[in-house]
CSV table of C-alpha atoms and ligand atoms in Angstrom, one decimal:
chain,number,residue,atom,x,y,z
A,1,UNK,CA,50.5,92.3,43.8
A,2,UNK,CA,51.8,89.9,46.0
A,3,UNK,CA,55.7,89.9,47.2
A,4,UNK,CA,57.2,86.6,48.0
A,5,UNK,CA,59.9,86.8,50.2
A,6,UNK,CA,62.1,83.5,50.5
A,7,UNK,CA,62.2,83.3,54.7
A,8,UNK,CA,64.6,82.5,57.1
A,9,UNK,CA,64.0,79.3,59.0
A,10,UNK,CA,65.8,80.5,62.0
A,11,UNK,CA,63.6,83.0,64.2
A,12,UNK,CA,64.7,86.2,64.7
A,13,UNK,CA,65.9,86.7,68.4
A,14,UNK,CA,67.0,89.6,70.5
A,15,UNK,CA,70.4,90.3,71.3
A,16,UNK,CA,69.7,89.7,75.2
A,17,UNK,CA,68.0,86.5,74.1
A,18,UNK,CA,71.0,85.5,72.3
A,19,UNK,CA,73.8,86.5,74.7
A,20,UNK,CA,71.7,84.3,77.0
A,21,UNK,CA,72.0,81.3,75.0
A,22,UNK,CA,75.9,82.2,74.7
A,23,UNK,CA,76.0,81.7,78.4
A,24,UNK,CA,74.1,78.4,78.3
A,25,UNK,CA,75.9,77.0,75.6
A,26,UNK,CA,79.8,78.5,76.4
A,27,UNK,CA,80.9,77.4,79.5
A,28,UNK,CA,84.0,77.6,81.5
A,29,UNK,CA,86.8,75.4,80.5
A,30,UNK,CA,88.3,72.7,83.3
A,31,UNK,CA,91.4,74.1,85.0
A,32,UNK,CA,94.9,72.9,83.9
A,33,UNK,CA,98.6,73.0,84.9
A,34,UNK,CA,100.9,74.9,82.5
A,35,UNK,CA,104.8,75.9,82.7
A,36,UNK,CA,104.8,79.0,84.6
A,37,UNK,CA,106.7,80.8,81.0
A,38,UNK,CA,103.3,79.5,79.2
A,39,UNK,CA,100.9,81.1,81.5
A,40,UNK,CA,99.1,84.1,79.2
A,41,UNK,CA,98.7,87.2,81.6
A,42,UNK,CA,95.7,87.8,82.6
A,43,UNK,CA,94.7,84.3,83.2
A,44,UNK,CA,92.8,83.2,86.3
A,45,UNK,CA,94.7,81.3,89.3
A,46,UNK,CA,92.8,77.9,90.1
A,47,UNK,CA,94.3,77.2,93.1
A,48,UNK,CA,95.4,79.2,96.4
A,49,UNK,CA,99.1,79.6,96.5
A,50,UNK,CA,99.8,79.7,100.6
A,51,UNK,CA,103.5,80.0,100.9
A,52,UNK,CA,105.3,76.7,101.4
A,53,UNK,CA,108.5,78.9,102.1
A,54,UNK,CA,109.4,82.4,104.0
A,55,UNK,CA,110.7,84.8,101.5
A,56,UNK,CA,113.9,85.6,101.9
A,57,UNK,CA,114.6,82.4,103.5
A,58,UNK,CA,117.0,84.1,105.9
A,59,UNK,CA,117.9,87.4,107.4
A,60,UNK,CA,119.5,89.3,104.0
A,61,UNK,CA,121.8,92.6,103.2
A,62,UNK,CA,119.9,95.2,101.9
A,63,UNK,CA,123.0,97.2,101.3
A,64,UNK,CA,126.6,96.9,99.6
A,65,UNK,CA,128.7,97.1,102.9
A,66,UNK,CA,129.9,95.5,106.6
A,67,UNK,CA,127.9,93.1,108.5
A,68,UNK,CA,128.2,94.3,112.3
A,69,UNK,CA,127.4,93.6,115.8
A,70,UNK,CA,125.7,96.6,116.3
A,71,UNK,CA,126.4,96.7,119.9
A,72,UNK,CA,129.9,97.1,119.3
A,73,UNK,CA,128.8,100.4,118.2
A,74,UNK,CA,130.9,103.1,115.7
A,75,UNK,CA,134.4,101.4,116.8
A,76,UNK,CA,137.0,99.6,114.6
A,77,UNK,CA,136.5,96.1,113.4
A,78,UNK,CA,138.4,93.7,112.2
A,79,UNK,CA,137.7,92.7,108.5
A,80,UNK,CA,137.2,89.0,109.2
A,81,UNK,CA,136.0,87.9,105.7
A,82,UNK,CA,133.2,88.0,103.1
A,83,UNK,CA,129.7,86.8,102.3
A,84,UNK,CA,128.2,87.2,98.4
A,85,UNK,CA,124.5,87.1,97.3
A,86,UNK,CA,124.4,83.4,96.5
A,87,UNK,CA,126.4,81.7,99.4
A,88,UNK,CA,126.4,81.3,103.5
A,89,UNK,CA,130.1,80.8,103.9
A,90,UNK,CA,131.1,83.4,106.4
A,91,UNK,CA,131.9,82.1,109.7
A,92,UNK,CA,130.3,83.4,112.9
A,93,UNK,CA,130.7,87.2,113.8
A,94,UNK,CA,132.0,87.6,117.1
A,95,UNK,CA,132.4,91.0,118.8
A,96,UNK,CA,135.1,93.7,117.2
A,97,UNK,CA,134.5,91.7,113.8
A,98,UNK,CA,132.7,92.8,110.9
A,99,UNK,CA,132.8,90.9,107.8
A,100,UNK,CA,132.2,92.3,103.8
A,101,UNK,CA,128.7,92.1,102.7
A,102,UNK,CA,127.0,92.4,99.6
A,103,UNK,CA,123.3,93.4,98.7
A,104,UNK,CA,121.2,90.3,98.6
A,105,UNK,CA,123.4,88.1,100.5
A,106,UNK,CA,122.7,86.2,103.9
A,107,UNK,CA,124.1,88.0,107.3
A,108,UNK,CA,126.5,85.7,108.7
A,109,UNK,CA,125.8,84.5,112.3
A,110,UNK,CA,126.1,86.7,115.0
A,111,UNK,CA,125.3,89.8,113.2
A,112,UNK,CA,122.7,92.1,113.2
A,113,UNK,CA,123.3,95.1,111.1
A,114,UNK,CA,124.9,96.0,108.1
A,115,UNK,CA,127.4,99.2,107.6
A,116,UNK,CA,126.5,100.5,104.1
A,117,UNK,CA,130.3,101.2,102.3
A,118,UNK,CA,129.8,104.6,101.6
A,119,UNK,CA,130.0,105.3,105.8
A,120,UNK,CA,133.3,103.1,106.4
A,121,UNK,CA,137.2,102.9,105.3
A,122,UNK,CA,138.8,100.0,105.3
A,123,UNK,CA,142.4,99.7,105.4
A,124,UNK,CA,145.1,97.2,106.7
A,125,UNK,CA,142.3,94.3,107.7
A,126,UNK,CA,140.4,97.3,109.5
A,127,UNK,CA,137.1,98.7,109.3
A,128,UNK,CA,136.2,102.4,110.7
A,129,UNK,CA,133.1,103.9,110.9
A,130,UNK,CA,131.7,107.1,112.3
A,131,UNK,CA,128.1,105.3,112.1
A,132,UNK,CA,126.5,104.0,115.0
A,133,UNK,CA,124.2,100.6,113.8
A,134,UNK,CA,120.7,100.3,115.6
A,135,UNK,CA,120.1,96.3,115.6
A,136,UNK,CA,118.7,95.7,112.1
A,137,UNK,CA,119.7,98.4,110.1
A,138,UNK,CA,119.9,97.6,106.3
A,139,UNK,CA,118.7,94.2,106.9
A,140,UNK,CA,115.7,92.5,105.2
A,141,UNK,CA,114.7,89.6,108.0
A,142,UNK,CA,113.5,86.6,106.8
A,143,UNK,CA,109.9,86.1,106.1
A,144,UNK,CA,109.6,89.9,106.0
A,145,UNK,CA,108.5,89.9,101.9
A,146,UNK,CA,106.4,86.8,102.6
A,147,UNK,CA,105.6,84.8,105.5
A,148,UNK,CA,105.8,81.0,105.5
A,149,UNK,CA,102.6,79.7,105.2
A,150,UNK,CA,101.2,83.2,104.3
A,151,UNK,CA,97.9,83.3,101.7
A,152,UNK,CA,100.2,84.7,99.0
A,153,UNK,CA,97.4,84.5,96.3
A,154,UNK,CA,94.0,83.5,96.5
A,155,UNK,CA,92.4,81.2,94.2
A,156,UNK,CA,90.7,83.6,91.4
A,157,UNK,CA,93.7,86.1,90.9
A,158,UNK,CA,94.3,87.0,87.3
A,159,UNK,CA,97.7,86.9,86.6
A,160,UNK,CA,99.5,89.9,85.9
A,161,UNK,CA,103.5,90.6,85.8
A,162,UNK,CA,103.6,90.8,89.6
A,163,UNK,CA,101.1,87.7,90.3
A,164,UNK,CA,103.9,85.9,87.8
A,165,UNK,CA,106.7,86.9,90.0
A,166,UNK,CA,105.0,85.9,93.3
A,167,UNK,CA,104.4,82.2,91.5
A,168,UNK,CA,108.3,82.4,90.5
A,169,UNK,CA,109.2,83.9,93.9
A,170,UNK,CA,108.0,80.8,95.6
A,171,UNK,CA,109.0,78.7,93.0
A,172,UNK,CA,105.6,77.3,91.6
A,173,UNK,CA,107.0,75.8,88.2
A,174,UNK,CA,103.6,74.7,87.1
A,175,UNK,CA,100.9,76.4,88.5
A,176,UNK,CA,97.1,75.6,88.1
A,177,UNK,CA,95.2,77.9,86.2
A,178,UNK,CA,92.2,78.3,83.8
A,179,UNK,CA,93.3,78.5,80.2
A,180,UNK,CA,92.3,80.8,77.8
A,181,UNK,CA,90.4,79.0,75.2
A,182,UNK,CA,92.2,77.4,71.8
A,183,UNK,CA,90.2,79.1,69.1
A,184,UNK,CA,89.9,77.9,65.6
A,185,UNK,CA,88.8,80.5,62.8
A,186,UNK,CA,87.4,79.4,59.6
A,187,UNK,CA,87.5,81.9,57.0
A,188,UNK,CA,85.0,81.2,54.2
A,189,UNK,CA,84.2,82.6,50.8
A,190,UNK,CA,85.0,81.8,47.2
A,191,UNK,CA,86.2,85.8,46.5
A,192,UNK,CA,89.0,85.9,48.9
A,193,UNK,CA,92.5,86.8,48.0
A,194,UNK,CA,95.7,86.2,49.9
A,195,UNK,CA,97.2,90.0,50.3
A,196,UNK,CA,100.5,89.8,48.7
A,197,UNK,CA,99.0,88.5,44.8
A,198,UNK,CA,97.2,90.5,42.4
A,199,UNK,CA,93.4,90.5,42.8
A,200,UNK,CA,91.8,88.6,39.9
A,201,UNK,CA,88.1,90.1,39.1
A,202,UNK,CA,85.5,90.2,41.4
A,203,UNK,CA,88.1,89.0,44.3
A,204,UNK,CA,88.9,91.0,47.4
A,205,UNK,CA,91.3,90.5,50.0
A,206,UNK,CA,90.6,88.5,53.1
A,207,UNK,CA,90.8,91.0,56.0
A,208,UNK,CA,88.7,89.1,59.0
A,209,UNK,CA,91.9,86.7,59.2
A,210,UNK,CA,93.4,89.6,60.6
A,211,UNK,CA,90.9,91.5,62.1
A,212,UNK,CA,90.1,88.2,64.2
A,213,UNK,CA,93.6,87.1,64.7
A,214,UNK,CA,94.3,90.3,66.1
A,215,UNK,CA,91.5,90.6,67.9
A,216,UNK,CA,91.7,87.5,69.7
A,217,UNK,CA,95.6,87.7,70.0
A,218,UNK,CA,94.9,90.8,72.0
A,219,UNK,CA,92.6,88.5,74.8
A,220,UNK,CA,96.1,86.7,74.7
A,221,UNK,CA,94.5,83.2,73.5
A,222,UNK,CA,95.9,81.4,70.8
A,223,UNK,CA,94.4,81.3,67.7
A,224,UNK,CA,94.7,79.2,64.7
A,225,UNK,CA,93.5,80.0,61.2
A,226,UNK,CA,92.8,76.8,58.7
A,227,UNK,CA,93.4,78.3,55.0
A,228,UNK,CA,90.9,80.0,53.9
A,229,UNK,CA,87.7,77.1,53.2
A,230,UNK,CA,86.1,76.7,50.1
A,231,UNK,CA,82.4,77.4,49.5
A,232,UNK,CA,81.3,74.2,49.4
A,233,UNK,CA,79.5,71.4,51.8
A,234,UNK,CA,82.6,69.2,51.8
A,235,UNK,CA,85.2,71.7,52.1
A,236,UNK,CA,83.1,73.2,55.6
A,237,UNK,CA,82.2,69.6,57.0
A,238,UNK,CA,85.8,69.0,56.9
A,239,UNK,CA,87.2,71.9,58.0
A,240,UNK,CA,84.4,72.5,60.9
A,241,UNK,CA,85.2,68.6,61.5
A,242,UNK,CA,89.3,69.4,62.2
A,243,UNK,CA,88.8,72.6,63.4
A,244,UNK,CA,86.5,70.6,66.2
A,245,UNK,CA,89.2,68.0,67.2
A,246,UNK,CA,91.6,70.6,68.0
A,247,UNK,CA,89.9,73.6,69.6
A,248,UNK,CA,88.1,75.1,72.4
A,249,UNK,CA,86.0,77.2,70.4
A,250,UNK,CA,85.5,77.8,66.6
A,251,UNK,CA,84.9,81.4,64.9
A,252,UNK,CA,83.7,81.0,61.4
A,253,UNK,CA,83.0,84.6,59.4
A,254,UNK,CA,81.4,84.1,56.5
A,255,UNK,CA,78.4,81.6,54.8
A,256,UNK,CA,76.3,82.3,57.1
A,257,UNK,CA,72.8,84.5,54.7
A,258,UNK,CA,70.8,83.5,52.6
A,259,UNK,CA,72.8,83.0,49.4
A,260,UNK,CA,73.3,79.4,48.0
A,261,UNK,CA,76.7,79.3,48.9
A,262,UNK,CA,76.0,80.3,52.1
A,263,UNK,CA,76.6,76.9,53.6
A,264,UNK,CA,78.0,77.1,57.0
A,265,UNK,CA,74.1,76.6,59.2
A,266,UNK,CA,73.1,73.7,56.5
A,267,UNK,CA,77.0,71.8,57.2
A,268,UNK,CA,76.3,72.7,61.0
A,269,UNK,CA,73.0,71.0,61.6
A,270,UNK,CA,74.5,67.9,59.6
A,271,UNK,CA,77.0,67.8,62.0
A,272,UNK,CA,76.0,69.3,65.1
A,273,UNK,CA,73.0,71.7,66.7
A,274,UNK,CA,72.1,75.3,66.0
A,275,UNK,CA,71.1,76.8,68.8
A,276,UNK,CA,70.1,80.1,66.6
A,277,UNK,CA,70.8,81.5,63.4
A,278,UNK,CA,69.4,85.2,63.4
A,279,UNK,CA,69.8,87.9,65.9
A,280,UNK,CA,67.9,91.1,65.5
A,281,UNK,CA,70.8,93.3,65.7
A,282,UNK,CA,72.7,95.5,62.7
A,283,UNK,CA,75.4,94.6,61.7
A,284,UNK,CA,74.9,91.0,62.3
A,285,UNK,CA,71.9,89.4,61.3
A,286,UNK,CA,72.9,86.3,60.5
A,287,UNK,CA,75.1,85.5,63.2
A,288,UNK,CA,74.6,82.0,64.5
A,289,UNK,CA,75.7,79.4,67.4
A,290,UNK,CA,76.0,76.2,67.2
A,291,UNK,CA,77.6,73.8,69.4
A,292,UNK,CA,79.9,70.2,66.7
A,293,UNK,CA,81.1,67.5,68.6
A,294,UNK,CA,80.6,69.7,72.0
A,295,UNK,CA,82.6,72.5,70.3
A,296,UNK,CA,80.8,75.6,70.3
A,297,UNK,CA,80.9,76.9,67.4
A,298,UNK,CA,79.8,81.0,66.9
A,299,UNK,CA,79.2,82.2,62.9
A,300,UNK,CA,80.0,85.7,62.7
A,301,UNK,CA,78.8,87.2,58.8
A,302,UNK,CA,81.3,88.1,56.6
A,303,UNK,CA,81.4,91.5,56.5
A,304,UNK,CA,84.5,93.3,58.4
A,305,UNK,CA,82.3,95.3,60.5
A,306,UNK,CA,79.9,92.7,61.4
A,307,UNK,CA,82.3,90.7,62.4
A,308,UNK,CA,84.4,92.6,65.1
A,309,UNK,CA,81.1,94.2,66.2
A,310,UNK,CA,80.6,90.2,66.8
A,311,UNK,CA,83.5,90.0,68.3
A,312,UNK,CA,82.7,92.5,71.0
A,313,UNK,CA,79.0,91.5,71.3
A,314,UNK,CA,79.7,87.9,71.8
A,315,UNK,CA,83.2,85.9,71.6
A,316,UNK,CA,85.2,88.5,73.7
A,317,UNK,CA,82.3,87.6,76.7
A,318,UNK,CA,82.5,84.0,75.7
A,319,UNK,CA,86.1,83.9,75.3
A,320,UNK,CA,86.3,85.8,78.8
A,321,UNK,CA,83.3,83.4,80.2
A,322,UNK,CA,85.5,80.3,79.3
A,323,UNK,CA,88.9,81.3,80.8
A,324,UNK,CA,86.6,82.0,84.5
A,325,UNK,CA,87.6,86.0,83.8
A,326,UNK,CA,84.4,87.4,85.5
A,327,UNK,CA,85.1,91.0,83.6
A,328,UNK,CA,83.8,90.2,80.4
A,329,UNK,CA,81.2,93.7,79.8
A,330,UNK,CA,82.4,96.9,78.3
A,331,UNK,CA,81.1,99.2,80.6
A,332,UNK,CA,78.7,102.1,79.4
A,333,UNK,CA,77.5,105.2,79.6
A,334,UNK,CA,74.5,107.5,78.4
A,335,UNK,CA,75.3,110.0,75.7
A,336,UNK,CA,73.9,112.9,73.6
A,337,UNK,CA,73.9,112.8,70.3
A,338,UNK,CA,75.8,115.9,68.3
A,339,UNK,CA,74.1,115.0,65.3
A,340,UNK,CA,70.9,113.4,64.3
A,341,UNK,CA,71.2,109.8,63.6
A,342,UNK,CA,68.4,107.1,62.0
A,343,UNK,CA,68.8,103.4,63.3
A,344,UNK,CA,67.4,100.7,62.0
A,345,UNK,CA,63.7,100.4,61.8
A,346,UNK,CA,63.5,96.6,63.1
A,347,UNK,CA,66.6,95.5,64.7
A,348,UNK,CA,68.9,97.1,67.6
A,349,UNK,CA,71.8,98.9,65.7
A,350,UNK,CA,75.6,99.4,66.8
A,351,UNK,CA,76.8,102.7,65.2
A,352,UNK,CA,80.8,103.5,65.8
A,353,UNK,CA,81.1,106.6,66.9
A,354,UNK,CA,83.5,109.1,68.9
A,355,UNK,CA,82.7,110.1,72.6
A,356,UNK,CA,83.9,113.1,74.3
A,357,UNK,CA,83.3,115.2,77.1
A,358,UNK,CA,82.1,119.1,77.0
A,359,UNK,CA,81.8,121.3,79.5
A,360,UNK,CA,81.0,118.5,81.9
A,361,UNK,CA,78.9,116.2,78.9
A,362,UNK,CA,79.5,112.8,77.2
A,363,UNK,CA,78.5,113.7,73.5
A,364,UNK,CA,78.5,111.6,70.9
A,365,UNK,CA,79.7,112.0,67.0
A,366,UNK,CA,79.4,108.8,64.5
A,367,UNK,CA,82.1,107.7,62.4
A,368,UNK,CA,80.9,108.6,59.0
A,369,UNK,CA,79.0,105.7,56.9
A,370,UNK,CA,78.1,102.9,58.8
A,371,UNK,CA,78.5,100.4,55.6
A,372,UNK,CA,78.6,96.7,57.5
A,373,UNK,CA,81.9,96.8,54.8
A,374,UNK,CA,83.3,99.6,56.0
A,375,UNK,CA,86.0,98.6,58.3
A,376,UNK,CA,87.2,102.5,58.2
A,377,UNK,CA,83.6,103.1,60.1
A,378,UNK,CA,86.1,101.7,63.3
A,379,UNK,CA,88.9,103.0,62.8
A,380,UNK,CA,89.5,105.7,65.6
A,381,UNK,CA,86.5,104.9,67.5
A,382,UNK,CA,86.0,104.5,70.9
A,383,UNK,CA,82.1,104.0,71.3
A,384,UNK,CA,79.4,101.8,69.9
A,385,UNK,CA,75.9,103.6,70.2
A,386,UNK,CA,72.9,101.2,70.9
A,387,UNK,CA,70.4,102.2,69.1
A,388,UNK,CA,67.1,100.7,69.5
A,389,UNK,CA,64.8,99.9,66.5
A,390,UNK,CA,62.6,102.9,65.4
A,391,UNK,CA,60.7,104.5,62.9
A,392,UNK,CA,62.0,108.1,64.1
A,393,UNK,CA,65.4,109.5,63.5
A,394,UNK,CA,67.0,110.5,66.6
A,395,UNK,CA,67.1,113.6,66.6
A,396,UNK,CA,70.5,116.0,67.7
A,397,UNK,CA,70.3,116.2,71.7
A,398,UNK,CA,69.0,112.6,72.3
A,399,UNK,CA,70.5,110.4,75.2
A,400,UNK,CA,71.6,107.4,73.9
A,401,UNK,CA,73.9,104.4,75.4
A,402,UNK,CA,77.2,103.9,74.7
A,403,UNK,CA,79.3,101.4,75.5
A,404,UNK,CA,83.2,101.8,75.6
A,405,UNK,CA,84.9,99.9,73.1
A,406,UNK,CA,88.4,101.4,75.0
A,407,UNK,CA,87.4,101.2,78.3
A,408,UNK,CA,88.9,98.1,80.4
A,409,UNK,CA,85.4,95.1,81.1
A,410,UNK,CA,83.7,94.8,84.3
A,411,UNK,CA,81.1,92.4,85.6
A,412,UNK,CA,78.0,94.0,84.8
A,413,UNK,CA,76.4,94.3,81.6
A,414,UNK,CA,75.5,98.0,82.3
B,501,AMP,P1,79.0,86.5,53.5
B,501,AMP,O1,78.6,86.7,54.9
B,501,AMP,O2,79.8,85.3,53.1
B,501,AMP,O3,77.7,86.6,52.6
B,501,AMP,O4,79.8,87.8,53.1
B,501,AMP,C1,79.3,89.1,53.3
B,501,AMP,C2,80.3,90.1,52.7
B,501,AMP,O5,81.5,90.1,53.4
B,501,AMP,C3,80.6,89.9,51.2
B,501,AMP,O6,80.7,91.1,50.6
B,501,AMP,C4,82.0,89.2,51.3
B,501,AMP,O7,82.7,89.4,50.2
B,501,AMP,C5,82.6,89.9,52.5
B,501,AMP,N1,83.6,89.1,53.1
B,501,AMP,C6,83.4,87.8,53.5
B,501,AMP,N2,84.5,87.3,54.0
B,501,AMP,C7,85.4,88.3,54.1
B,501,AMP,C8,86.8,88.5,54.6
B,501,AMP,N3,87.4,87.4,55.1
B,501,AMP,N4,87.4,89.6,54.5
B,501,AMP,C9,86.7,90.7,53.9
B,501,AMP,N5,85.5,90.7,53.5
B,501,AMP,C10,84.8,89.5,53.5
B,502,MG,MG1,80.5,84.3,51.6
């Protein structure tokens, strides 16, 4: 008897093969200028920031209390007036003065030291203090947080909370960075329900919006979801044509098998080039790039797991790999499996699992059913296990790698 199987046009291609074409095809976006309050943390610095100014910009209190001459030693002074944080009003210190100070605020010309409060009385327009000031005590001299013309940050620095407040400390309003991509997702499929009406039959709710949104949020790009797009050719060929004008990167999940409404490759060779449409790795198959109007455009498969599995496998290095963030690889490690475990028998599989260490060992425990539907299959993990195609089971004991869905990327695939 002879079995006819309706074939894929795209060859199947391996996962290294395909992340290679990712690299080709995703590159990294031109650097920008943005508002110093827009800038997402953790993007990359274009530029060097050399300090156009010395921070403080002047010889500052570090202390609520007197500035002194401290050659005049632990005599009496006379109070001869006050300086705030903010202003440089005080006149010039002469010897047997002292003059109120507060934290933050310029020393006033001629002094040198600053008395803090707590070691002083003042009464009657006098000052007494048991303390004897070295020259610069509780002062902050100018330039000593930054130096004028000081590399403050080098070009490459990814922005955290502190980078931020250097940029603001030397008052670079509009700094230039690389931005994080502007992502478009285009959620397909016929049977999908919004989540606050009742489900009609056959429908199911749509949970990649949120499982991408989320995901994608957490990279800190923005993302924007077009209502969810019809199965058919016109519906996709507009929505991949909008979604194109406006992004830097569009995420389709969905349409992308073997089924007639799976429409998404035919709409994306009409419009575009497919650059390849089958990857030989479970969950995933199907999962296709394409690059509309010089838009790339990745097709993850509908299923929940397939898609965030995507997600790690390709658009968080791509999405990384655009906004010039070198770490863009989970790291890994080799494990042994607590359990026996069969893969697939033709394509690399991810199987969520949970990774601990005994006595001194990394082992490895799967997350129950590894259903491509099953979004509870990641729920609490912490590990994919790569397992290569095989025949075999693996048996309880085998070393297999991990990577480290938790762990924080490096530069290195391994
Ligand atoms: P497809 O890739 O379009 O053939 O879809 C594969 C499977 O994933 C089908 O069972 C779909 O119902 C399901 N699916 C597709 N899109 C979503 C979605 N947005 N949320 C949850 N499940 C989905
Ligand atoms: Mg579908």
């Amino acid at each position: 008897m002879t079995i006819f199987r309706t074939q894929s046009k795209y060859p199947m291609i391996s996962l290294e093969e395909a992340q290679r074409l990712l690299e080709e095809y995703i590159t990294p976006l031109p650097a920008r200028r943005l508002a110093l309050a827009e800038v997402p943390v953790g993007a990359v610095l274009a530029e060097p920031i050399t300090s156009p100014d010395a921070v403080p910009g002047f010889d500052a209190a570090t202390m609520d209390g007197y500035a002194v001459l401290a050659e005049d030693g632990a005599s009496r002074r006379r109070l001869a007036g006050a300086q705030r944080a903010g202003s440089a009003g005080a006149a010039a210190l002469e010897s047997g003065q002292c003059v109120r100070i507060m934290t933050g605020a310029p020393l006033p010309q001629g002094a040198d030291a600053v008395i803090p409060v707590e070691y002083t009385q003042e009464a009657d327009g006098w000052v007494i203090t048991e303390l004897t000031p070295q020259p610069g005590l509780n002062v902050r001299p100018a330039g000593s947080d930054i130096a004028q013309g000081q590399l403050a940050l080098p070009a490459g620095t990814r922005l955290g909370a502190a980078e931020i407040g250097v940029l603001a400390t030397l008052g670079i309003a509009r700094p230039r960075i690389y931005p994080q991509p502007r992502v478009t997702l285009l959620v397909t499929g016929d049977e999908l329900a919004a989540l606050d009406g009742p489900l009609a039959p056959g429908q199911i709710r749509d949970s990649n919006s949120y499982v991408l949104t989320a995901a994608i949020r957490n990279i800190g790009a923005p993302c924007e979801r077009l209502s969810v797009v019809e199965d058919t050719h016109e519906a996709l060929r507009a929505a991949i044509l909008t979604a194109a004008l406006r992004s830097d990167l569009i995420i389709s999940t969905g349409g992308v098998s073997m089924g007639t409404h799976d429409l998404v490759k035919p709409v994306l060779e009409e419009l575009g080039v497919v650059h390849f449409g089958r990857v030989a790795i479970k969950p995933g198959l199907p999962l296709t790039l394409a690059t509309v109007l010089r838009v790339p455009f990745i097709g993850l498969p509908g299923n929940p797991v397939s898609t965030l599995v995507g997600f790690e496998n390709f658009i968080r290095p791509a999405m990384r790999r655009m906004a010039h963030i070198s770490a863009r690889w989970r790291p890994q490690r080799t494990v042994k499996l607590a359990h026996a475990v069969r893969g697939d028998k033709r394509r690399l599989e991810f199987q969520r699992a949970i990774i601990s260490q005994e006595n001194g060992e990394w082992w490895a425990r799967t997350t129950g059913s590894q259903a491509s539907s099953r979004l509870l299959s990641l729920v609490g993990a912490n590990a994919l296990l790569r397992l290569p195609a095989s025949d075999q089971e693996y048996p309880a004991g085998s070393e297999v790698i991990a990577i480290l869905t938790d762990a924080p990327e490096q530069d290195t695939i391994a």
